Amino acid sequence: MTPEETDIDKAEDMEPAELSVPKEISLEVLVLRLLKNYTRHKLKHQFGIEWNKEWSSQNSASRNQDPAYQAYRQRKEHVIKDLHIDFRRHRHPNEFLAFFATKVL
């Protein structure tokens, strides 16, 4: 069993009050986190490409010069495109969540 499967099993066994979800999180932020985590997971497990933590501390100009980041970003765009997400069509977070759930879950 992988660490991710173990975490999922633990989360499924917890009561809702035990789950560490901020109460003041907006739906928009939740949707963006969901998409970010999904794409990072898919990139890591399907393509073997991981987010480099050093990129977080770099400004966008220097990060964009890094060939590894460029490859990561290009593959990420393909993953999102493969979902066939039309952000113009699914503007409201509820619509996006419903659409995302039917595509991914």
Tab-separated table of C-alpha atoms in Angstrom:
chain	number	residue	atom	x	y	z
A	1	MET	CA	0.000	0.000	0.000
A	2	THR	CA	1.381	3.396	-0.964
A	3	PRO	CA	1.576	6.319	1.499
A	4	GLU	CA	-1.161	8.077	-0.496
A	5	GLU	CA	-3.488	5.075	-0.153
A	6	THR	CA	-2.747	4.979	3.578
A	7	ASP	CA	-3.608	8.680	3.905
A	8	ILE	CA	-6.848	8.137	1.996
A	9	ASP	CA	-7.755	5.185	4.215
A	10	LYS	CA	-7.055	7.249	7.338
A	11	ALA	CA	-9.158	10.128	6.024
A	12	GLU	CA	-12.041	7.802	5.194
A	13	ASP	CA	-12.021	6.473	8.766
A	14	MET	CA	-12.078	9.940	10.352
A	15	GLU	CA	-15.137	11.744	11.462
A	16	PRO	CA	-15.817	14.998	9.577
A	17	ALA	CA	-14.791	17.049	12.614
A	18	GLU	CA	-11.343	15.391	12.590
A	19	LEU	CA	-10.535	16.306	9.005
A	20	SER	CA	-8.253	19.317	8.732
A	21	VAL	CA	-10.152	21.495	6.296
A	22	PRO	CA	-10.148	25.234	6.932
A	23	LYS	CA	-13.655	26.472	7.644
A	24	GLU	CA	-13.113	29.819	5.929
A	25	ILE	CA	-12.038	28.499	2.534
A	26	SER	CA	-13.853	29.832	-0.488
A	27	LEU	CA	-15.218	27.537	-3.137
A	28	GLU	CA	-12.969	29.178	-5.732
A	29	VAL	CA	-9.847	28.401	-3.687
A	30	LEU	CA	-11.031	24.841	-3.144
A	31	VAL	CA	-11.536	24.348	-6.896
A	32	LEU	CA	-8.090	25.715	-7.712
A	33	ARG	CA	-6.454	23.496	-5.089
A	34	LEU	CA	-8.328	20.489	-6.439
A	35	LEU	CA	-7.121	21.156	-9.979
A	36	LYS	CA	-3.545	21.856	-8.835
A	37	ASN	CA	-3.370	18.685	-6.745
A	38	TYR	CA	-4.938	16.582	-9.484
A	39	THR	CA	-2.502	17.802	-12.138
A	40	ARG	CA	0.530	17.370	-9.860
A	41	HIS	CA	-0.582	13.839	-8.939
A	42	LYS	CA	-1.182	12.876	-12.575
A	43	LEU	CA	2.136	14.365	-13.705
A	44	LYS	CA	4.016	12.516	-10.977
A	45	HIS	CA	2.383	9.116	-11.383
A	46	GLN	CA	1.697	9.012	-15.099
A	47	PHE	CA	4.704	10.885	-16.472
A	48	GLY	CA	7.255	10.798	-13.655
A	49	ILE	CA	7.473	14.595	-13.529
A	50	GLU	CA	7.411	16.241	-10.105
A	51	TRP	CA	7.053	19.810	-8.922
A	52	ASN	CA	10.448	21.100	-7.827
A	53	LYS	CA	10.068	22.849	-4.472
A	54	GLU	CA	12.814	25.293	-5.438
A	55	TRP	CA	10.505	26.698	-8.130
A	56	SER	CA	8.203	28.001	-5.393
A	57	SER	CA	10.910	30.314	-4.077
A	58	GLN	CA	11.949	31.613	-7.499
A	59	ASN	CA	10.332	34.535	-9.247
A	60	SER	CA	8.446	33.717	-12.420
A	61	ALA	CA	11.106	35.200	-14.746
A	62	SER	CA	13.898	32.955	-13.458
A	63	ARG	CA	11.580	29.953	-13.136
A	64	ASN	CA	10.510	30.335	-16.778
A	65	GLN	CA	14.183	30.127	-17.859
A	66	ASP	CA	14.556	26.674	-16.303
A	67	PRO	CA	14.207	23.948	-19.008
A	68	ALA	CA	12.875	21.462	-16.438
A	69	TYR	CA	10.138	23.924	-15.445
A	70	GLN	CA	9.286	24.551	-19.093
A	71	ALA	CA	8.872	20.792	-19.644
A	72	TYR	CA	6.764	20.509	-16.481
A	73	ARG	CA	4.543	23.403	-17.525
A	74	GLN	CA	4.079	22.096	-21.056
A	75	ARG	CA	3.085	18.630	-19.802
A	76	LYS	CA	0.773	20.230	-17.211
A	77	GLU	CA	-1.008	22.173	-19.934
A	78	HIS	CA	-1.564	18.923	-21.820
A	79	VAL	CA	-2.995	17.241	-18.705
A	80	ILE	CA	-5.459	20.093	-18.234
A	81	LYS	CA	-6.289	20.112	-21.943
A	82	ASP	CA	-6.927	16.344	-21.794
A	83	LEU	CA	-9.631	17.013	-19.211
A	84	HIS	CA	-11.390	19.091	-21.879
A	85	ILE	CA	-12.037	21.808	-19.332
A	86	ASP	CA	-13.455	24.917	-20.863
A	87	PHE	CA	-13.047	27.546	-18.173
A	88	ARG	CA	-15.136	29.988	-20.177
A	89	ARG	CA	-18.038	27.557	-20.085
A	90	HIS	CA	-17.676	26.458	-16.455
A	91	ARG	CA	-17.155	29.825	-14.819
A	92	HIS	CA	-19.072	29.237	-11.605
A	93	PRO	CA	-17.163	27.039	-9.116
A	94	ASN	CA	-20.205	24.787	-8.570
A	95	GLU	CA	-20.441	24.138	-12.315
A	96	PHE	CA	-16.727	23.459	-12.490
A	97	LEU	CA	-16.813	21.034	-9.535
A	98	ALA	CA	-19.696	19.107	-11.078
A	99	PHE	CA	-17.918	18.950	-14.432
A	100	PHE	CA	-14.580	18.001	-12.841
A	101	ALA	CA	-16.220	15.250	-10.795
A	102	THR	CA	-17.773	13.660	-13.878
A	103	LYS	CA	-14.439	13.747	-15.734
A	104	VAL	CA	-12.095	12.590	-12.988
A	105	LEU	CA	-13.946	10.758	-10.246
